[in-house]
Short mmCIF file of C-alpha atoms and ligand atoms in Angstrom, two decimals:
data_model
loop_
_atom_site.label_atom_id
_atom_site.label_comp_id
_atom_site.label_asym_id
_atom_site.label_seq_id
_atom_site.Cartn_x
_atom_site.Cartn_y
_atom_site.Cartn_z
CA UNK A 1 9.38 2.26 134.08
CA UNK A 2 10.04 -0.77 136.27
CA UNK A 3 12.18 -3.52 134.70
CA UNK A 4 11.05 -7.06 135.46
CA UNK A 5 13.27 -10.14 135.48
CA UNK A 6 11.87 -12.70 133.05
CA UNK A 7 13.22 -16.22 132.89
CA UNK A 8 13.23 -16.68 129.13
CA UNK A 9 14.93 -19.38 127.07
CA UNK A 10 14.52 -19.09 123.29
CA UNK A 11 15.29 -22.20 121.25
CA UNK A 12 18.39 -21.66 119.08
CA UNK A 13 19.00 -24.40 116.52
CA UNK A 14 22.78 -25.08 116.75
CA UNK A 15 23.12 -25.83 113.03
CA UNK A 16 22.05 -22.27 112.20
CA UNK A 17 24.58 -20.45 114.43
CA UNK A 18 26.69 -19.38 111.46
CA UNK A 19 23.85 -18.53 109.14
CA UNK A 20 20.66 -17.55 110.92
CA UNK A 21 20.22 -14.03 109.56
CA UNK A 22 18.10 -13.45 106.46
CA UNK A 23 21.06 -11.68 104.82
CA UNK A 24 23.43 -14.62 105.26
CA UNK A 25 26.57 -15.52 107.19
CA UNK A 26 28.38 -12.16 107.13
CA UNK A 27 25.57 -10.22 108.77
CA UNK A 28 24.99 -13.24 111.06
CA UNK A 29 28.58 -13.01 112.27
CA UNK A 30 28.37 -9.27 112.82
CA UNK A 31 25.48 -9.85 115.22
CA UNK A 32 27.22 -12.92 116.69
CA UNK A 33 30.25 -10.72 117.39
CA UNK A 34 28.02 -8.48 119.54
CA UNK A 35 26.83 -11.54 121.48
CA UNK A 36 30.42 -12.28 122.54
CA UNK A 37 30.56 -9.03 124.53
CA UNK A 38 27.55 -9.74 126.71
CA UNK A 39 28.69 -12.23 129.39
CA UNK A 40 31.68 -10.16 130.51
CA UNK A 41 30.09 -6.81 129.61
CA UNK A 42 26.85 -7.32 131.47
CA UNK A 43 28.70 -8.66 134.52
CA UNK A 44 30.69 -5.43 134.49
CA UNK A 45 27.45 -3.38 134.25
CA UNK A 46 25.87 -5.26 137.15
CA UNK A 47 28.97 -4.87 139.31
CA UNK A 48 29.41 -1.17 138.64
CA UNK A 49 25.77 -0.51 139.58
CA UNK A 50 26.07 -2.81 142.64
CA UNK A 51 29.05 -0.72 143.81
CA UNK A 52 26.65 2.18 144.41
CA UNK A 53 23.53 0.32 145.41
CA UNK A 54 23.88 1.19 149.10
CA UNK A 55 24.11 4.90 148.34
CA UNK A 56 20.69 4.92 146.65
CA UNK A 57 17.86 5.92 148.98
CA UNK A 58 14.94 6.15 146.57
CA UNK A 59 12.92 2.91 147.02
CA UNK A 60 11.67 3.04 143.39
CA UNK A 61 15.22 3.22 142.08
CA UNK A 62 16.28 0.42 144.44
CA UNK A 63 13.57 -1.80 142.94
CA UNK A 64 14.62 -0.77 139.44
CA UNK A 65 18.22 -1.77 140.25
CA UNK A 66 17.04 -5.21 141.34
CA UNK A 67 15.08 -5.57 138.08
CA UNK A 68 18.05 -4.36 136.05
CA UNK A 69 20.40 -6.87 137.68
CA UNK A 70 17.85 -9.66 137.24
CA UNK A 71 17.43 -8.87 133.54
CA UNK A 72 21.16 -8.63 132.84
CA UNK A 73 21.72 -11.94 134.65
CA UNK A 74 19.19 -13.64 132.36
CA UNK A 75 20.79 -12.04 129.28
CA UNK A 76 24.21 -13.23 130.43
CA UNK A 77 22.94 -16.79 130.83
CA UNK A 78 21.31 -16.90 127.39
CA UNK A 79 24.32 -15.33 125.67
CA UNK A 80 26.65 -17.84 127.34
CA UNK A 81 24.54 -20.60 125.80
CA UNK A 82 24.46 -18.72 122.49
CA UNK A 83 28.24 -18.26 122.49
CA UNK A 84 28.78 -21.92 123.31
CA UNK A 85 27.03 -22.77 120.04
CA UNK A 86 29.75 -20.77 118.28
CA UNK A 87 32.47 -22.72 120.09
CA UNK A 88 30.79 -26.01 119.20
CA UNK A 89 30.79 -24.91 115.55
CA UNK A 90 34.56 -24.30 115.67
CA UNK A 91 34.33 -20.51 115.99
CA UNK A 92 36.67 -18.77 118.47
CA UNK A 93 33.96 -17.35 120.77
CA UNK A 94 35.59 -18.40 124.08
CA UNK A 95 38.92 -16.96 123.09
CA UNK A 96 37.35 -13.60 122.17
CA UNK A 97 35.14 -13.67 125.27
CA UNK A 98 38.36 -14.16 127.29
CA UNK A 99 39.75 -10.95 125.79
CA UNK A 100 36.68 -8.99 126.93
CA UNK A 101 36.99 -10.44 130.46
CA UNK A 102 40.66 -9.49 130.59
CA UNK A 103 40.02 -5.94 129.45
CA UNK A 104 37.12 -5.38 131.84
CA UNK A 105 38.96 -6.99 134.78
CA UNK A 106 41.79 -4.56 134.09
CA UNK A 107 39.35 -1.62 134.10
CA UNK A 108 37.91 -2.89 137.38
CA UNK A 109 41.40 -2.91 138.84
CA UNK A 110 42.73 0.44 137.60
CA UNK A 111 39.65 2.67 137.37
CA UNK A 112 37.84 4.38 140.23
CA UNK A 113 34.27 3.16 140.74
CA UNK A 114 32.86 6.38 139.30
CA UNK A 115 34.76 5.74 136.06
CA UNK A 116 33.47 2.20 135.94
CA UNK A 117 29.91 3.51 136.27
CA UNK A 118 30.65 6.08 133.55
CA UNK A 119 31.65 3.23 131.21
CA UNK A 120 28.48 1.40 132.12
CA UNK A 121 26.16 4.31 131.31
CA UNK A 122 27.98 4.91 128.01
CA UNK A 123 27.66 1.24 127.03
CA UNK A 124 24.07 1.08 128.23
CA UNK A 125 23.39 4.01 125.93
CA UNK A 126 24.95 1.94 123.15
CA UNK A 127 22.78 -1.07 123.90
CA UNK A 128 19.73 1.22 124.09
CA UNK A 129 20.55 2.82 120.74
CA UNK A 130 21.14 -0.53 119.05
CA UNK A 131 18.04 -2.00 120.69
CA UNK A 132 15.88 0.97 119.74
CA UNK A 133 17.04 0.83 116.12
CA UNK A 134 16.51 -2.88 115.92
CA UNK A 135 12.97 -2.64 117.33
CA UNK A 136 11.97 0.31 115.16
CA UNK A 137 12.57 -1.43 111.84
CA UNK A 138 11.45 -5.00 111.15
CA UNK A 139 14.03 -5.34 108.39
CA UNK A 140 16.84 -5.77 110.93
CA UNK A 141 15.72 -9.23 111.97
CA UNK A 142 12.65 -10.05 109.86
CA UNK A 143 12.84 -13.25 107.85
CA UNK A 144 15.63 -14.65 110.01
CA UNK A 145 15.56 -17.97 111.88
CA UNK A 146 12.80 -17.51 114.53
CA UNK A 147 14.74 -18.50 117.68
CA UNK A 148 17.64 -16.16 116.93
CA UNK A 149 15.25 -13.37 115.97
CA UNK A 150 13.44 -13.95 119.28
CA UNK A 151 16.54 -13.93 121.49
CA UNK A 152 17.67 -10.61 120.00
CA UNK A 153 14.20 -9.07 120.12
CA UNK A 154 13.72 -10.11 123.76
CA UNK A 155 17.14 -8.71 124.68
CA UNK A 156 16.42 -5.46 122.80
CA UNK A 157 13.06 -5.03 124.55
CA UNK A 158 14.54 -5.50 128.01
CA UNK A 159 17.49 -3.23 127.21
CA UNK A 160 14.87 -0.62 126.32
CA UNK A 161 12.89 -1.30 129.49
CA UNK A 162 15.92 -0.76 131.75
CA UNK A 163 17.77 1.81 129.64
CA UNK A 164 17.62 4.55 132.30
CA UNK A 165 18.43 2.52 135.43
CA UNK A 166 22.24 2.83 135.44
CA UNK A 167 21.85 6.44 134.33
CA UNK A 168 19.48 7.26 137.19
CA UNK A 169 21.96 5.68 139.61
CA UNK A 170 24.69 7.86 138.09
CA UNK A 171 22.58 10.99 138.57
CA UNK A 172 21.73 9.97 142.14
CA UNK A 173 25.25 9.17 143.35
CA UNK A 174 27.72 11.31 141.40
CA UNK A 175 27.99 14.95 142.43
CA UNK A 176 26.55 17.21 139.70
CA UNK A 177 28.85 19.71 138.00
CA UNK A 178 31.41 20.10 135.25
CA UNK A 179 33.48 17.08 136.34
CA UNK A 180 30.46 14.78 136.11
CA UNK A 181 29.71 16.10 132.62
CA UNK A 182 33.35 15.69 131.57
CA UNK A 183 33.55 12.13 132.88
CA UNK A 184 30.30 11.07 131.19
CA UNK A 185 31.17 12.51 127.79
CA UNK A 186 34.87 11.67 127.78
CA UNK A 187 34.01 8.06 128.54
CA UNK A 188 31.55 8.01 125.67
CA UNK A 189 34.37 9.05 123.31
CA UNK A 190 36.86 6.43 124.54
CA UNK A 191 34.18 3.74 124.68
CA UNK A 192 33.14 4.47 121.11
CA UNK A 193 36.66 3.94 119.78
CA UNK A 194 37.42 0.83 121.83
CA UNK A 195 34.05 -0.85 121.42
CA UNK A 196 33.84 -0.54 117.63
CA UNK A 197 37.48 -1.49 117.14
CA UNK A 198 36.82 -4.69 119.09
CA UNK A 199 33.55 -5.40 117.28
CA UNK A 200 35.41 -5.06 113.99
CA UNK A 201 38.19 -7.44 115.04
CA UNK A 202 35.73 -9.99 116.46
CA UNK A 203 33.62 -9.85 113.33
CA UNK A 204 36.63 -10.44 111.09
CA UNK A 205 37.81 -13.30 113.32
CA UNK A 206 34.43 -15.03 113.15
CA UNK A 207 34.10 -14.62 109.38
CA UNK A 208 37.65 -15.86 108.77
CA UNK A 209 37.17 -18.86 111.06
CA UNK A 210 33.92 -19.93 109.35
CA UNK A 211 34.69 -22.29 106.50
CA UNK A 212 31.08 -22.15 105.26
CA UNK A 213 31.32 -18.40 104.87
CA UNK A 214 32.28 -17.81 101.23
CA UNK A 215 33.14 -14.60 99.34
CA UNK A 216 34.56 -13.06 102.46
CA UNK A 217 35.39 -9.60 101.10
CA UNK A 218 32.16 -9.20 99.18
CA UNK A 219 30.30 -10.12 102.35
CA UNK A 220 31.79 -7.20 104.27
CA UNK A 221 30.27 -4.90 101.64
CA UNK A 222 26.89 -6.41 102.43
CA UNK A 223 27.41 -5.80 106.15
CA UNK A 224 28.39 -2.17 105.46
CA UNK A 225 25.22 -1.70 103.46
CA UNK A 226 23.17 -3.30 106.24
CA UNK A 227 24.71 -1.02 108.90
CA UNK A 228 25.09 2.27 107.05
CA UNK A 229 22.72 2.06 104.07
CA UNK A 230 19.48 0.16 104.44
CA UNK A 231 18.05 -0.39 107.04
CA UNK A 232 21.15 1.40 108.39
CA UNK A 233 21.06 0.94 112.15
CA UNK A 234 24.39 2.74 112.67
CA UNK A 235 23.51 5.64 110.38
CA UNK A 236 20.28 6.17 112.32
CA UNK A 237 22.15 6.06 115.62
CA UNK A 238 24.24 9.16 114.88
CA UNK A 239 21.78 11.80 116.22
CA UNK A 240 21.18 9.74 119.37
CA UNK A 241 24.92 9.42 119.89
CA UNK A 242 25.30 13.21 119.74
CA UNK A 243 22.30 13.64 122.01
CA UNK A 244 24.30 12.01 124.81
CA UNK A 245 26.55 15.11 124.87
CA UNK A 246 23.64 17.41 125.73
CA UNK A 247 24.12 18.50 129.37
CA UNK A 248 20.54 17.62 130.38
CA UNK A 249 20.43 14.31 128.47
CA UNK A 250 18.25 11.50 129.82
CA UNK A 251 17.68 8.08 128.16
CA UNK A 252 13.88 8.49 128.21
CA UNK A 253 14.08 11.75 126.21
CA UNK A 254 13.80 9.27 123.36
CA UNK A 255 10.47 7.83 124.44
CA UNK A 256 10.04 4.46 122.73
CA UNK A 257 8.20 2.77 125.58
CA UNK A 258 5.35 1.86 123.22
CA UNK A 259 7.60 -0.96 121.96
CA UNK A 260 7.38 -2.64 125.36
CA UNK A 261 3.84 -3.82 124.60
CA UNK A 262 5.56 -6.46 122.47
CA UNK A 263 7.16 -8.28 125.39
CA UNK A 264 4.29 -10.51 126.54
CA UNK A 265 3.28 -11.70 123.05
CA UNK A 266 6.96 -12.32 122.27
CA UNK A 267 7.40 -14.50 125.36
CA UNK A 268 4.35 -16.55 124.35
CA UNK A 269 5.86 -16.87 120.86
CA UNK A 270 9.24 -17.95 122.30
CA UNK A 271 7.60 -20.72 124.33
CA UNK A 272 5.46 -21.87 121.40
CA UNK A 273 8.52 -21.99 119.13
CA UNK A 274 10.51 -24.09 121.62
CA UNK A 275 7.59 -26.50 122.10
CA UNK A 276 7.14 -26.79 118.34
CA UNK A 277 10.75 -27.92 118.07
CA UNK A 278 10.45 -30.35 120.98
CA UNK A 279 12.96 -28.20 122.90
CA UNK A 280 12.89 -27.18 126.55
CA UNK A 281 11.37 -23.84 127.53
CA UNK A 282 13.73 -23.81 130.54
CA UNK A 283 17.44 -23.07 130.32
CA UNK A 284 19.91 -25.77 131.34
CA UNK A 285 22.06 -24.64 134.26
CA UNK A 286 25.20 -22.84 133.14
CA UNK A 287 28.24 -22.05 135.16
CA UNK A 288 28.26 -18.33 135.78
CA UNK A 289 31.70 -16.99 134.97
FE1 FE2 B 1 21.38 -7.04 128.57
FE1 FE2 B 2 21.55 -3.42 129.77
#
């Protein structure tokens, strides 16, 4: 599986940033909260793979690393634009994004490079699980505003396409044995606690800041049902989360590559949607953080 960098720019109508999901503003803000993690998070992933790039000899894996970095750079750009729409709507995206940068800069400073890569493979497993769940069931995004549905579907497809790259680097550069297993699984446990605690706080902050978002408490019930009941992306992730603790685990053990046939038609759809709205199919230049 060779990831390819694709310069994609879905059209996101700014007026829908707080209410683009079919199930309304609360579910919208849960997904928006995830978007806040990407600029700092994906920079961290790229850097922790880059740290080991020179130690990789396999030419195939070297090409895959280049594709992985290219894809994450495009995701970062589009999520910076996405998150700016939240700021423009009076939502505290930049402030929350600043918290993620601070945390990850601290990890960069205090953790050895192997630990940074361990965090990356754990979080890439998270993005792969979320992406796989989202792609497997149309109800996650179906009926939502097309541009927002497209940006998440595109991101999910490319996360699937490159889901094994950081992991293959890990296997190539970290000495096999009990310490490698400990580091991989221990990091998954700490990442799970930290990541979901932050998602929860960010979600609450977005919902509370959004004046259009009514019936705040009732709305959280709807989000719970969406995540744990039907379609239940988190409930369905549980076996895959445990699978990560299997000593011989590999991301492609869950073979969902058939989904990747959707990429080319989706890109055509993204361009057609932008043109239909008189919007550009090219991204404006953004300052990389
Ligand atoms: Fe990504
Ligand atoms: Fe990724």
